[in-house]
Coordinates of C-alpha atoms (C1' of nucleotides) in Angstrom, one line a residue:
Chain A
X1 CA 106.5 162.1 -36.9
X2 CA 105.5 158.1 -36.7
X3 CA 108.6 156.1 -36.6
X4 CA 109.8 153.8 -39.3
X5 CA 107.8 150.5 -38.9
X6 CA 109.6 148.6 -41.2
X7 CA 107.8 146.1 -43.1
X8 CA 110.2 143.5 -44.8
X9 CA 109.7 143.8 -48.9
X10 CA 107.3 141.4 -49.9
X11 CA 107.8 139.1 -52.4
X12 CA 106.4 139.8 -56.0
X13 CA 103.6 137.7 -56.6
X14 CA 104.0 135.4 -59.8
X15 CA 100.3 136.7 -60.7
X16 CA 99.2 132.9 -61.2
X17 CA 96.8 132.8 -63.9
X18 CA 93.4 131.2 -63.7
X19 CA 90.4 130.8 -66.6
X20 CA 87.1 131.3 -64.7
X21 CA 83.5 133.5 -65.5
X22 CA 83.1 137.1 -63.9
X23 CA 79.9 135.2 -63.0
X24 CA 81.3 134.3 -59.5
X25 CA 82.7 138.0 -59.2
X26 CA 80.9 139.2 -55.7
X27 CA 80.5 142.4 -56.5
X28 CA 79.8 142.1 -60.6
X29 CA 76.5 143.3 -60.9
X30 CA 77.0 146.7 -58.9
X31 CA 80.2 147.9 -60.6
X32 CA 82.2 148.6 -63.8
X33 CA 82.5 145.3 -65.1
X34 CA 79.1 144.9 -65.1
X35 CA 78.7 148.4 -67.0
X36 CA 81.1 147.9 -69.2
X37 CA 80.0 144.2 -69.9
X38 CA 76.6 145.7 -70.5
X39 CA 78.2 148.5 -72.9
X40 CA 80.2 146.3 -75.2
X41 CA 77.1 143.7 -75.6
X42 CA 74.6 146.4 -76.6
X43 CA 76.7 148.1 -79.0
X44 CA 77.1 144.8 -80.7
X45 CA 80.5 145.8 -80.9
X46 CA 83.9 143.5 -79.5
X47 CA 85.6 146.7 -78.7
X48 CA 87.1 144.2 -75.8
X49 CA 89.0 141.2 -76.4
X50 CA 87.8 138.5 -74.7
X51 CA 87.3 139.0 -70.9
X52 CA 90.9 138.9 -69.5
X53 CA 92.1 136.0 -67.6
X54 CA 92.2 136.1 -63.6
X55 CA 95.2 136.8 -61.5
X56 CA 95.6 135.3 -58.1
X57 CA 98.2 136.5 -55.4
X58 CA 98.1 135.7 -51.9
X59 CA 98.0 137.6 -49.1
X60 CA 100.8 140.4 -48.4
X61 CA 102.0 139.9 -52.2
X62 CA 102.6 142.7 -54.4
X63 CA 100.0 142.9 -56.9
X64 CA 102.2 145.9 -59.0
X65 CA 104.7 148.3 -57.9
X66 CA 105.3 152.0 -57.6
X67 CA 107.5 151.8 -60.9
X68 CA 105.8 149.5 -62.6
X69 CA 104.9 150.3 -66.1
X70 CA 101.5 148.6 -66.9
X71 CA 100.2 147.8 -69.9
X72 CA 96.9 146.9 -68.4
X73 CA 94.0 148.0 -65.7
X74 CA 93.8 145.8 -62.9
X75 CA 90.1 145.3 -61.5
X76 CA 89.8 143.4 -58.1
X77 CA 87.6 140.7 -58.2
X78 CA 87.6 139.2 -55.2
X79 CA 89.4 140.0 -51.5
X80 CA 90.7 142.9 -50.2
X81 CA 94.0 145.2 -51.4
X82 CA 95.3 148.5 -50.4
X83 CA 97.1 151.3 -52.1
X84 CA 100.0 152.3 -50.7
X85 CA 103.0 154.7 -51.0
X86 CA 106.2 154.0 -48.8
X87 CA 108.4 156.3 -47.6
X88 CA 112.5 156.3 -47.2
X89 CA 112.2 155.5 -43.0
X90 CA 110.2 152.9 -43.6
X91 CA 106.7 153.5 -42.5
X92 CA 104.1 153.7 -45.1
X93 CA 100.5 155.3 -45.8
X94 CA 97.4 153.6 -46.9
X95 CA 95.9 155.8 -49.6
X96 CA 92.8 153.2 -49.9
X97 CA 91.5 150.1 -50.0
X98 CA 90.6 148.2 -52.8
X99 CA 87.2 146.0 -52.8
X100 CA 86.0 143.7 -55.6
X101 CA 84.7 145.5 -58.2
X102 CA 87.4 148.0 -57.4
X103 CA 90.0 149.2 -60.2
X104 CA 93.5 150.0 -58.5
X105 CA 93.2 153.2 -60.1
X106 CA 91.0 155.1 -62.7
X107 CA 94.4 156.9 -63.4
X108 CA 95.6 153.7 -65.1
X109 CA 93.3 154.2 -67.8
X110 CA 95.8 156.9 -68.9
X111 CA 98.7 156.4 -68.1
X112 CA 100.5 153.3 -67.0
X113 CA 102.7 153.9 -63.8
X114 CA 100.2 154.3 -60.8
X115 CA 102.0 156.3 -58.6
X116 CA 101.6 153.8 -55.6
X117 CA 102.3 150.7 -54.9
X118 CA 99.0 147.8 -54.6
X119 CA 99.2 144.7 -52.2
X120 CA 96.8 142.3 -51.7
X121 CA 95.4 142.0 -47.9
X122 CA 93.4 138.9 -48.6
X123 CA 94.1 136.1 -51.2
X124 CA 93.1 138.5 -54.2
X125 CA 92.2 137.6 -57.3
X126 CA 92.5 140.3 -60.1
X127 CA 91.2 140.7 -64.0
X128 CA 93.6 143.3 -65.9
X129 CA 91.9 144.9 -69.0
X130 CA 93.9 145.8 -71.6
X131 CA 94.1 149.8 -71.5
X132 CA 93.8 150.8 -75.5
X133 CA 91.1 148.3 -75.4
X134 CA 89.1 150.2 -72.2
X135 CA 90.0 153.6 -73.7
X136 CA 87.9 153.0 -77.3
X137 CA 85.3 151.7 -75.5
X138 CA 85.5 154.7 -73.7
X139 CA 85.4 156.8 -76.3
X140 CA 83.1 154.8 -78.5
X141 CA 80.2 154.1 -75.9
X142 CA 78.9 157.5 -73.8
X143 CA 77.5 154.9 -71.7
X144 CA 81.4 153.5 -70.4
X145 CA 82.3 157.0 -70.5
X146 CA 79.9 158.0 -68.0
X147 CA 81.0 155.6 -65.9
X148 CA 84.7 155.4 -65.6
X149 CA 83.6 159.3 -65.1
X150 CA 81.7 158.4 -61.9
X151 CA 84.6 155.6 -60.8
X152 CA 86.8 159.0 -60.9
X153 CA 84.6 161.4 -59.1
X154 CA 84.4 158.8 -56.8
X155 CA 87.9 158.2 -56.0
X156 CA 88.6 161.5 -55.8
X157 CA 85.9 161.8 -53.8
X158 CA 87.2 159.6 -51.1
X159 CA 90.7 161.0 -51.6
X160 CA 89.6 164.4 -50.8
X161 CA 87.6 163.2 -47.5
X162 CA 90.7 161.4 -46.3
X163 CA 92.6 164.6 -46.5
X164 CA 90.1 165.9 -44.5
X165 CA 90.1 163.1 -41.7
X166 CA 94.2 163.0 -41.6
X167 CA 94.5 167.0 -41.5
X168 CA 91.9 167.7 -39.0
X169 CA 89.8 165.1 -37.2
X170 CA 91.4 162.8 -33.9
X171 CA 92.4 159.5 -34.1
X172 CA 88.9 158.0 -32.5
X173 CA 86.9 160.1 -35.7
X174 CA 89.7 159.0 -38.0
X175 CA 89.6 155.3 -37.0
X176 CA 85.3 155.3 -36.7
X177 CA 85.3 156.6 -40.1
X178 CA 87.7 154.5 -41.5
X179 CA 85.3 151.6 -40.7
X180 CA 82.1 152.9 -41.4
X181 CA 83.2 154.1 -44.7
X182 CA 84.2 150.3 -45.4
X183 CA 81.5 149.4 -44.2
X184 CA 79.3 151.2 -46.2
X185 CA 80.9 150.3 -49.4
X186 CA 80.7 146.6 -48.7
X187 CA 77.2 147.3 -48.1
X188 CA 77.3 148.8 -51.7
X189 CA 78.4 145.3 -52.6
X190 CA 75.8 143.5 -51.2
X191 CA 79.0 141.8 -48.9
X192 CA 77.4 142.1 -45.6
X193 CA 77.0 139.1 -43.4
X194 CA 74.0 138.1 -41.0
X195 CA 72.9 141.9 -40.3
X196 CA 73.6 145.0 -42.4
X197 CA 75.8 146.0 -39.8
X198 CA 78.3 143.0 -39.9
X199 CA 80.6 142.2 -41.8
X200 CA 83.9 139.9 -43.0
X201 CA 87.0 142.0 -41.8
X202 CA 90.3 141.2 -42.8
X203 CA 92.5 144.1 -42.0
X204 CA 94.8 143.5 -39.3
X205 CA 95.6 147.1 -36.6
X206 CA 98.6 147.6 -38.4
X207 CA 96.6 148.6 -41.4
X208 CA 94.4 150.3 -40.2
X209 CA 97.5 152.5 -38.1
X210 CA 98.8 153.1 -42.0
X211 CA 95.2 154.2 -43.2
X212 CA 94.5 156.7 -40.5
X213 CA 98.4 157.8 -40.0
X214 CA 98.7 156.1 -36.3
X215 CA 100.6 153.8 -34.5
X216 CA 99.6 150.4 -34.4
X217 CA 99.9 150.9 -30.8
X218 CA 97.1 153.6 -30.4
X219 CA 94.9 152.0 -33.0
X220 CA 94.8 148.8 -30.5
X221 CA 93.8 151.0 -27.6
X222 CA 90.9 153.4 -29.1
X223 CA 89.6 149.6 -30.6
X224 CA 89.7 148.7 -27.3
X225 CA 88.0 151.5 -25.9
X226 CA 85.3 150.8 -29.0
X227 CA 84.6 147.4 -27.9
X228 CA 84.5 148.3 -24.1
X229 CA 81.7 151.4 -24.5
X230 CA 79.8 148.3 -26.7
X231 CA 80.2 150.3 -30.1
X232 CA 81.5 147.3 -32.2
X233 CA 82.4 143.4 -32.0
X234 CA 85.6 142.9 -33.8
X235 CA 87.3 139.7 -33.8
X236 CA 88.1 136.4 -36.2
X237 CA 88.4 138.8 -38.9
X238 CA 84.9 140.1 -38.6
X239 CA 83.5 142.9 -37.5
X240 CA 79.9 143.9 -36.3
X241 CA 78.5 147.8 -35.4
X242 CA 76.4 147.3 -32.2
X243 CA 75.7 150.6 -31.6
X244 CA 75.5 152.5 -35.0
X245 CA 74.6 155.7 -33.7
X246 CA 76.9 155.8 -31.0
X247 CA 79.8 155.1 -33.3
X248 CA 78.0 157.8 -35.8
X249 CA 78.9 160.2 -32.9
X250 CA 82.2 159.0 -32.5
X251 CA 82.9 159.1 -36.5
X252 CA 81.5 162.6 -36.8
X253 CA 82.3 165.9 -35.7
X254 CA 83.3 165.9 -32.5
Chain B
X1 CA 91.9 167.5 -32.7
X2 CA 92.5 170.7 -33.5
X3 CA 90.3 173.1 -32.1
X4 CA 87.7 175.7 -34.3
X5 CA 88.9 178.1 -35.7
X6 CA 85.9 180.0 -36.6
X7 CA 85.3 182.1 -39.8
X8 CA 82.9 184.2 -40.3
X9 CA 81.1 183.2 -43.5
X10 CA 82.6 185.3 -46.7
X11 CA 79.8 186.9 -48.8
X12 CA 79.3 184.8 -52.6
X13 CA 81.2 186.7 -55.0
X14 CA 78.6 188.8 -57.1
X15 CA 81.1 187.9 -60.4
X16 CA 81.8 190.8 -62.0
X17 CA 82.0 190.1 -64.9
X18 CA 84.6 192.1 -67.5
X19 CA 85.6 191.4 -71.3
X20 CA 89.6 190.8 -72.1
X21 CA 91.5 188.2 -73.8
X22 CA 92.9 185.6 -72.7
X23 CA 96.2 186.9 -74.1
X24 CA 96.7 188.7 -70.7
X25 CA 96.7 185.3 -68.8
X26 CA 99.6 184.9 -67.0
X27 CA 100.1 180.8 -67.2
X28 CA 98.3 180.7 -70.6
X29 CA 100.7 179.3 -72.6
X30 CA 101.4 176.5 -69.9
X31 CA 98.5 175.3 -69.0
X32 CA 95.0 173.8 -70.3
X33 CA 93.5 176.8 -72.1
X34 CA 96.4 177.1 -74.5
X35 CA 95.9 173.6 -75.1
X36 CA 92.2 173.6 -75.6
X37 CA 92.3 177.0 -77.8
X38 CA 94.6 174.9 -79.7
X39 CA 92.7 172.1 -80.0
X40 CA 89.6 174.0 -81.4
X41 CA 91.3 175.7 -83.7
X42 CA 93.1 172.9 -85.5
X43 CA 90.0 170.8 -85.7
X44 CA 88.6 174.2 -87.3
X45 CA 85.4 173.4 -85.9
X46 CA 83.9 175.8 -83.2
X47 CA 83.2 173.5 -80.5
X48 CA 83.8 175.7 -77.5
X49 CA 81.5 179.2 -77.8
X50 CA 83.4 182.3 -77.8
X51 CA 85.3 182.6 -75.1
X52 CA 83.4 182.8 -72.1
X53 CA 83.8 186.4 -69.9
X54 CA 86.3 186.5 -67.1
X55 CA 84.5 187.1 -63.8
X56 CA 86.6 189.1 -60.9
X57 CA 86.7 188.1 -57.3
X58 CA 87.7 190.1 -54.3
X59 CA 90.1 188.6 -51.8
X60 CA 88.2 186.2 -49.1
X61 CA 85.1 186.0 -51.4
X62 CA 83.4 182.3 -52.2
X63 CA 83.8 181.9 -56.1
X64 CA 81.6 178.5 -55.3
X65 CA 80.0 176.8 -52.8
X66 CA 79.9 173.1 -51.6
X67 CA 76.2 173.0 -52.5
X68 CA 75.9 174.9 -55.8
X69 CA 75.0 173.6 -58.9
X70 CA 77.6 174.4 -61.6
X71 CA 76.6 174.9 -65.7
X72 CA 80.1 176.1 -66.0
X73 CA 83.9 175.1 -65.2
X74 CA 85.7 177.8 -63.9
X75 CA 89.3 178.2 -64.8
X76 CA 91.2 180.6 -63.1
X77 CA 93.0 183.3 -65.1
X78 CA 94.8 185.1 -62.2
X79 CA 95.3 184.9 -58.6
X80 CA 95.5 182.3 -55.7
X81 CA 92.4 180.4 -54.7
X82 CA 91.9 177.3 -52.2
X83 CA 89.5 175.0 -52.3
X84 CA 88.6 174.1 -49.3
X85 CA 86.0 172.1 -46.6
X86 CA 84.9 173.3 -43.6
X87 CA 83.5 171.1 -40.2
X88 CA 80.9 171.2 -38.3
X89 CA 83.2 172.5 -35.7
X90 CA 84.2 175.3 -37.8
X91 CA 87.8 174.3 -38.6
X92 CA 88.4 173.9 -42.2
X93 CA 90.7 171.8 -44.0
X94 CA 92.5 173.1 -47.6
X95 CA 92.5 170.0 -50.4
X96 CA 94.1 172.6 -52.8
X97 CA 95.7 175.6 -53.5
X98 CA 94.8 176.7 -57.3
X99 CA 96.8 178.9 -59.4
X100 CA 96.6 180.6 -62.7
X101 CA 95.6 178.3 -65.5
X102 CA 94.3 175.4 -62.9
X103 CA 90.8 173.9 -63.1
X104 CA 88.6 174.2 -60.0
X105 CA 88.3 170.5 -60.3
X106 CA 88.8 168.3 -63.1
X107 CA 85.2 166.1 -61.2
X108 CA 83.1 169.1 -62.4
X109 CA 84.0 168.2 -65.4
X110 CA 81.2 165.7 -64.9
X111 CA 79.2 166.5 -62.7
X112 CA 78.0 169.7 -61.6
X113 CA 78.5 169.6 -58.1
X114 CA 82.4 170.6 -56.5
X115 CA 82.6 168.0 -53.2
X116 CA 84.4 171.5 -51.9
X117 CA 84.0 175.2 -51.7
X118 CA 86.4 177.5 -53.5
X119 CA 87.5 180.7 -51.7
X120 CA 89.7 183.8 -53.7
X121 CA 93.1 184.0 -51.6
X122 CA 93.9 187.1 -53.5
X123 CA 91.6 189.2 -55.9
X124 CA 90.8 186.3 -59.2
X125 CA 90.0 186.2 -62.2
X126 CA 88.4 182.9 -64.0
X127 CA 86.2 182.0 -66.7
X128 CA 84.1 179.9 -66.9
X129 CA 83.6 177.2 -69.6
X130 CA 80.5 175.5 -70.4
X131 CA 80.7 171.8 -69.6
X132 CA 78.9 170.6 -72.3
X133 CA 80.7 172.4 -74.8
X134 CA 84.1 170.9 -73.2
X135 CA 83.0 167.5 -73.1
X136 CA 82.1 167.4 -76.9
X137 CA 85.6 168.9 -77.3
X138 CA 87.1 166.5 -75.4
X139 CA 85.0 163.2 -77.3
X140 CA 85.7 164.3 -80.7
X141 CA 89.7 165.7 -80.0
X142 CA 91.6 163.1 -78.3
X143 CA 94.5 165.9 -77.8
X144 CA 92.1 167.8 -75.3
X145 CA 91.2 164.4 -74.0
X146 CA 94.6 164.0 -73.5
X147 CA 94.9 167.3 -72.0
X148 CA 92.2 166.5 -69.5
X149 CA 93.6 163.1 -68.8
X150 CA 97.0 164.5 -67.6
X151 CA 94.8 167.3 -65.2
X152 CA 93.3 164.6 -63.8
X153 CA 96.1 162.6 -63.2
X154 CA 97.9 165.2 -61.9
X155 CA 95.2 166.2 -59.4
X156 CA 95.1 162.7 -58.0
X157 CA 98.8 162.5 -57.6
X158 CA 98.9 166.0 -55.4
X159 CA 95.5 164.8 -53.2
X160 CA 97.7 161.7 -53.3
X161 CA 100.8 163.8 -52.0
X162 CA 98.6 165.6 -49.5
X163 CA 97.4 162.2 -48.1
X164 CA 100.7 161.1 -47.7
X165 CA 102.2 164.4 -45.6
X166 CA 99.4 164.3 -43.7
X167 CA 99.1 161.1 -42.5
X168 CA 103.1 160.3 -42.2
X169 CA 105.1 163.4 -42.3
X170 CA 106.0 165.7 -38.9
X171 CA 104.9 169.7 -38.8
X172 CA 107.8 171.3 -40.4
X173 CA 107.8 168.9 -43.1
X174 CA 104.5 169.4 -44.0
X175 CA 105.1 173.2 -44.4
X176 CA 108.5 172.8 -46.2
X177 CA 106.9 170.7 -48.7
X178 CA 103.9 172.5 -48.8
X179 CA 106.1 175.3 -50.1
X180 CA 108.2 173.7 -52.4
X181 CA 105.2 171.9 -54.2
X182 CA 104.0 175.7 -54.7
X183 CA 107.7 177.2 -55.3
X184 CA 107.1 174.0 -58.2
X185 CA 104.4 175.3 -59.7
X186 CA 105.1 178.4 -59.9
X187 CA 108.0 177.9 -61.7
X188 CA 106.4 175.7 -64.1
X189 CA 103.8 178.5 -64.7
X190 CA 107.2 181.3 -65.0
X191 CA 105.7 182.9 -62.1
X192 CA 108.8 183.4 -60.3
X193 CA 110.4 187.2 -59.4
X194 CA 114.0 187.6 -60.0
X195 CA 115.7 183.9 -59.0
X196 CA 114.0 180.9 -59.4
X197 CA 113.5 180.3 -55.6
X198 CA 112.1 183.5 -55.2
X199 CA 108.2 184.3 -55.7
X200 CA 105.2 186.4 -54.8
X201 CA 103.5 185.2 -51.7
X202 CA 99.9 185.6 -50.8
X203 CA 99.4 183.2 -48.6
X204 CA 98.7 184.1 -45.1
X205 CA 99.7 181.7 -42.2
X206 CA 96.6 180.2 -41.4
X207 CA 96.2 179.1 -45.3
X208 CA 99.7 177.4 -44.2
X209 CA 97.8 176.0 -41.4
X210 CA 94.7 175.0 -43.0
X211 CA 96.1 173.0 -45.7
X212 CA 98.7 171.4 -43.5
X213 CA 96.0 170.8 -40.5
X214 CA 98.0 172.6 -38.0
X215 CA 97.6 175.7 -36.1
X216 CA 98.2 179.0 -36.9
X217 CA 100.6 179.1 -34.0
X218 CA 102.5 176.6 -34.6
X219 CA 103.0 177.5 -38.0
X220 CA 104.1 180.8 -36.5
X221 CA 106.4 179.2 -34.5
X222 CA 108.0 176.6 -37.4
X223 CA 108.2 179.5 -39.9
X224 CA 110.2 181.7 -37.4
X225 CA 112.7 178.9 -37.3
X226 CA 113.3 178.3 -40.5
X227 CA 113.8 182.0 -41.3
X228 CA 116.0 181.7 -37.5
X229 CA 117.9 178.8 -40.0
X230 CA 118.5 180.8 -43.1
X231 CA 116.6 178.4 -45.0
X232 CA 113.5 180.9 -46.2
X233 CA 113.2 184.4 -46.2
X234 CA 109.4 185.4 -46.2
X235 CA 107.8 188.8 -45.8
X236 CA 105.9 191.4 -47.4
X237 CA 103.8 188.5 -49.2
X238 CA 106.9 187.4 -51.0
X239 CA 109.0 184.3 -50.5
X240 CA 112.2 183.1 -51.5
X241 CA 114.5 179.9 -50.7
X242 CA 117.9 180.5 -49.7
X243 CA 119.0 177.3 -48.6
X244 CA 117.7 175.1 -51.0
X245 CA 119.3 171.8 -50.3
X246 CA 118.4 172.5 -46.3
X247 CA 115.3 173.1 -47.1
X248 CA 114.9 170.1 -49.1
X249 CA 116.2 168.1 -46.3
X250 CA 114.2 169.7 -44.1
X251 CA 110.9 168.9 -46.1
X252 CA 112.2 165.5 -47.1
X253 CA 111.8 161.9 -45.1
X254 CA 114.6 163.1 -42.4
Chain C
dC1 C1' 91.0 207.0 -33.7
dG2 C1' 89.3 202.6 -32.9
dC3 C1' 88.5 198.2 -35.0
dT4 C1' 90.0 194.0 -37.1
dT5 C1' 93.3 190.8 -38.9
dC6 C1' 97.7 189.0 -38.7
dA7 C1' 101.8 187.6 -36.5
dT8 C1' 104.8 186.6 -32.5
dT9 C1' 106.1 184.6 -28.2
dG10 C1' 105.8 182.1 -23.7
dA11 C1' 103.6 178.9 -20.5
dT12 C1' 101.0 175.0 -20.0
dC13 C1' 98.2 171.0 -21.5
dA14 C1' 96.7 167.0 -24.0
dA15 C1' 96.9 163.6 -27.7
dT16 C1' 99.6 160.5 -29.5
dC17 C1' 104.1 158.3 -29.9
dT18 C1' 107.7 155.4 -28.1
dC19 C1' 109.5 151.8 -25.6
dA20 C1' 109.1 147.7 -23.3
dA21 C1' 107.1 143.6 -21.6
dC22 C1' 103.9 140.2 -22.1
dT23 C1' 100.4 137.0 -24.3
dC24 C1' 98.4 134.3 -27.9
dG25 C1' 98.1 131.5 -32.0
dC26 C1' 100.3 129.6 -35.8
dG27 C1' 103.5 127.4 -38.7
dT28 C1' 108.0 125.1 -39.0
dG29 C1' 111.7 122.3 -38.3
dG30 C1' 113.9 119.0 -35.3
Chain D
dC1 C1' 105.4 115.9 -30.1
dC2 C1' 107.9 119.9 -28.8
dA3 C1' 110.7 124.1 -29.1
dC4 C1' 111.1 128.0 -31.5
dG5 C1' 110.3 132.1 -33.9
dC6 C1' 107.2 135.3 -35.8
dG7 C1' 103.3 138.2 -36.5
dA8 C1' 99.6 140.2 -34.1
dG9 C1' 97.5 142.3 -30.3
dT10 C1' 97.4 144.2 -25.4
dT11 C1' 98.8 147.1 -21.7
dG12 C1' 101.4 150.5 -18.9
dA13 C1' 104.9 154.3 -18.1
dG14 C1' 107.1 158.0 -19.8
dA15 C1' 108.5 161.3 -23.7
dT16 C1' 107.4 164.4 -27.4
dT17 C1' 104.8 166.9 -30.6
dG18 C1' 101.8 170.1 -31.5
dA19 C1' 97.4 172.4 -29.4
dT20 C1' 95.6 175.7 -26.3
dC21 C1' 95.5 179.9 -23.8
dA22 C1' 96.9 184.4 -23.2
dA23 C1' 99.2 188.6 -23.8
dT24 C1' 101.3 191.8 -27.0
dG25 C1' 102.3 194.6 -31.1
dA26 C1' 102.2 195.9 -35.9
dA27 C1' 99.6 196.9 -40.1
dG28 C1' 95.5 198.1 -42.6
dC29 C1' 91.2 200.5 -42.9
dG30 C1' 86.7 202.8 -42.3

DNA sequence: CGCTTCATTGATCAATCTCAACTCGCGTGG
DNA sequence: CCACGCGAGTTGAGATTGATCAATGAAGCG
């Protein structure tokens, strides 16, 4: 077992509010806002209120709790969040990260406790749709139907390949594939930087030790190793592949 | 890592298929097809065709693949199955165990493909339910679309679960949990023999292993001393708890 | 009867954790 | 401006968990 890393209990943010467009949302036009934007305009119905007003939390506040009871769908809309759970010693897992574009859980469109707790990594800022308001659109419009569908294959998706990584693959495939999958989906996002392979990178070790189930410790030396057999550039909070198909071969099979 | 263990590839399941009720079904009442049948009925429309045929699978045979293309949702009626992915390397890792009444996977749903391959544990019976017939059940009756919603919820919280033990928790706690998240279900389903704690069994050890990513021997070895303990007794594919508050403690946070 | 799968056990090995010391940058308060 | 503490990252030495290898036996089965 990993040791109890105890993290000190972050404050709860005070969820600032903020009026501003989705407009400026990075990631708008290649995700569920978008579609669901799209959705409620053609069918000419106002099956949503009015686009919800934006939350902002810094960095390392709690964006909602384990226990919470929501009444609303959070949607990321910009910076970066994770999932987590915590256990009783103290340490914690990483179930995922959220991007913009990302909501904290297609679950919440069900029922309101997500079974995790969500903190923001970045300064984050958040929209929360209104859950009977998402669920008759969802039921009205096949279109919004279809994709909340996808959002869930999806998740579950990348839940079931993170099983896979933690239950059998080492720590230097685990870590790899922890970044390239990022990677990828900020690539998805059109949120790449200079070259397709660089990108902003905000994570710090110890979050990427409660992603992959490490130490902090190990995580430092394997990106170590990385950087000294050329296979990335990582510092400043950003992170460049050099040599994608060598860190392919790390990230895969073995 | 953990090293290959190799399988030999399982023949696909030629699905024999018989006619019986579903009356016979062991978890019907509990689970999903009660609720459906129910569903249908009271709308008194006939959304879902007749019941579709139960196929039968041997023990060890694929009842789908990774790759296949599914028309139908199969449900099983009887038996242990485990979905399952397998490396390049030819270890495999188990996302889920499934059990009488569970859907494969609530994703094929939706889409046709399962992101996993589902292998019979025991002999099985399932049937398999046209998707488009369920998804107009589920879009006109919000109690089945209820019914789904909770599935699917309760599939992401146990991949959630999984994610969790296998990135934070030590060797024995995986398997006590393991078994005690089955020993749950079970009971939910009344699928217990004689006490609560004490059920039928089929799982062999490197199903154990598997879908904790361990090894067979070491789940040897952590099984012996539990039984060495008095906290499990466990032969003859049958299982029963004797210590239940040390094997609780044993499977909790320690 | 011989084959295969499954389980057990012991000896040894390797991956990863643990502990500890040190550096660096940053914000804060004196 | 400086001292300080804190969070983050690095590095090395040693401990521990679980993997690997190997040998053995029991059970099921054609």
């Amino acid at each position: 077992m990993t040791t109890a890393y105890v993290y000190a209990r972050p404050q709860v943010s005070t969820g600032v509010r903020q009026r501003s467009g989705c407009a400026q949302c990075h990631a708008h036009e290649f995700t569920f806002c978008h579609a669901l934007a799209k959705a409620t305009a053609m069918s000419g119905l106002r099956m949503l209120g009015p686009t919800p007003d934006v939350h902002t939390v810094a960095p390392r506040r709690i964006i909602c709790r384990e226990q919470d009871v929501l009444a609303h769908v959070p949607v990321i809309c910009s910076g970066w969040a994770a999932s987590a759970v915590m256990l009783s010693d103290g340490s914690r897992q990483i179930l995922s990260f959220l991007l913009p574009g990302d909501l904290v859980s297609t679950a919440l469109l069900f029922e309101p406790k997500p079974n995790c707790f969500v903190e923001a990594i970045t300064k984050v800022t958040y929209r929360a749709f209104n859950r009977t308001d998402l669920k008759v659109a969802m039921f009205s419009d096949p279109d919004t139907a279809a994709q909340l569908a996808h959002l869930w294959i999806d998740e579950k998706r990348r839940a079931d390949e993170t099983i896979v990584d933690l239950g059998r693959r080492s720590a230097s495939e685990r870590i790899a594939r922890l970044i390239l999958g990022l990677v990828e989906r900020l690539q998805n996002r059109n949120m790449t930087m200079g070259g397709a392979f660089e990108v902003e990178f905000p994570l710090r070790q110890h979050h990427i030790a409660d992603a992959t189930g490490l130490t902090p410790v190990h995580v430092s030396k394997l990106l170590s190793e990385f950087r000294r057999n050329g296979l990335i550039r990582l510092s400043e909070r950003s992170l460049a592949i050099l040599d994608l198909a060598g860190f392919r071969a790390v990230a895969d099979v073995r």
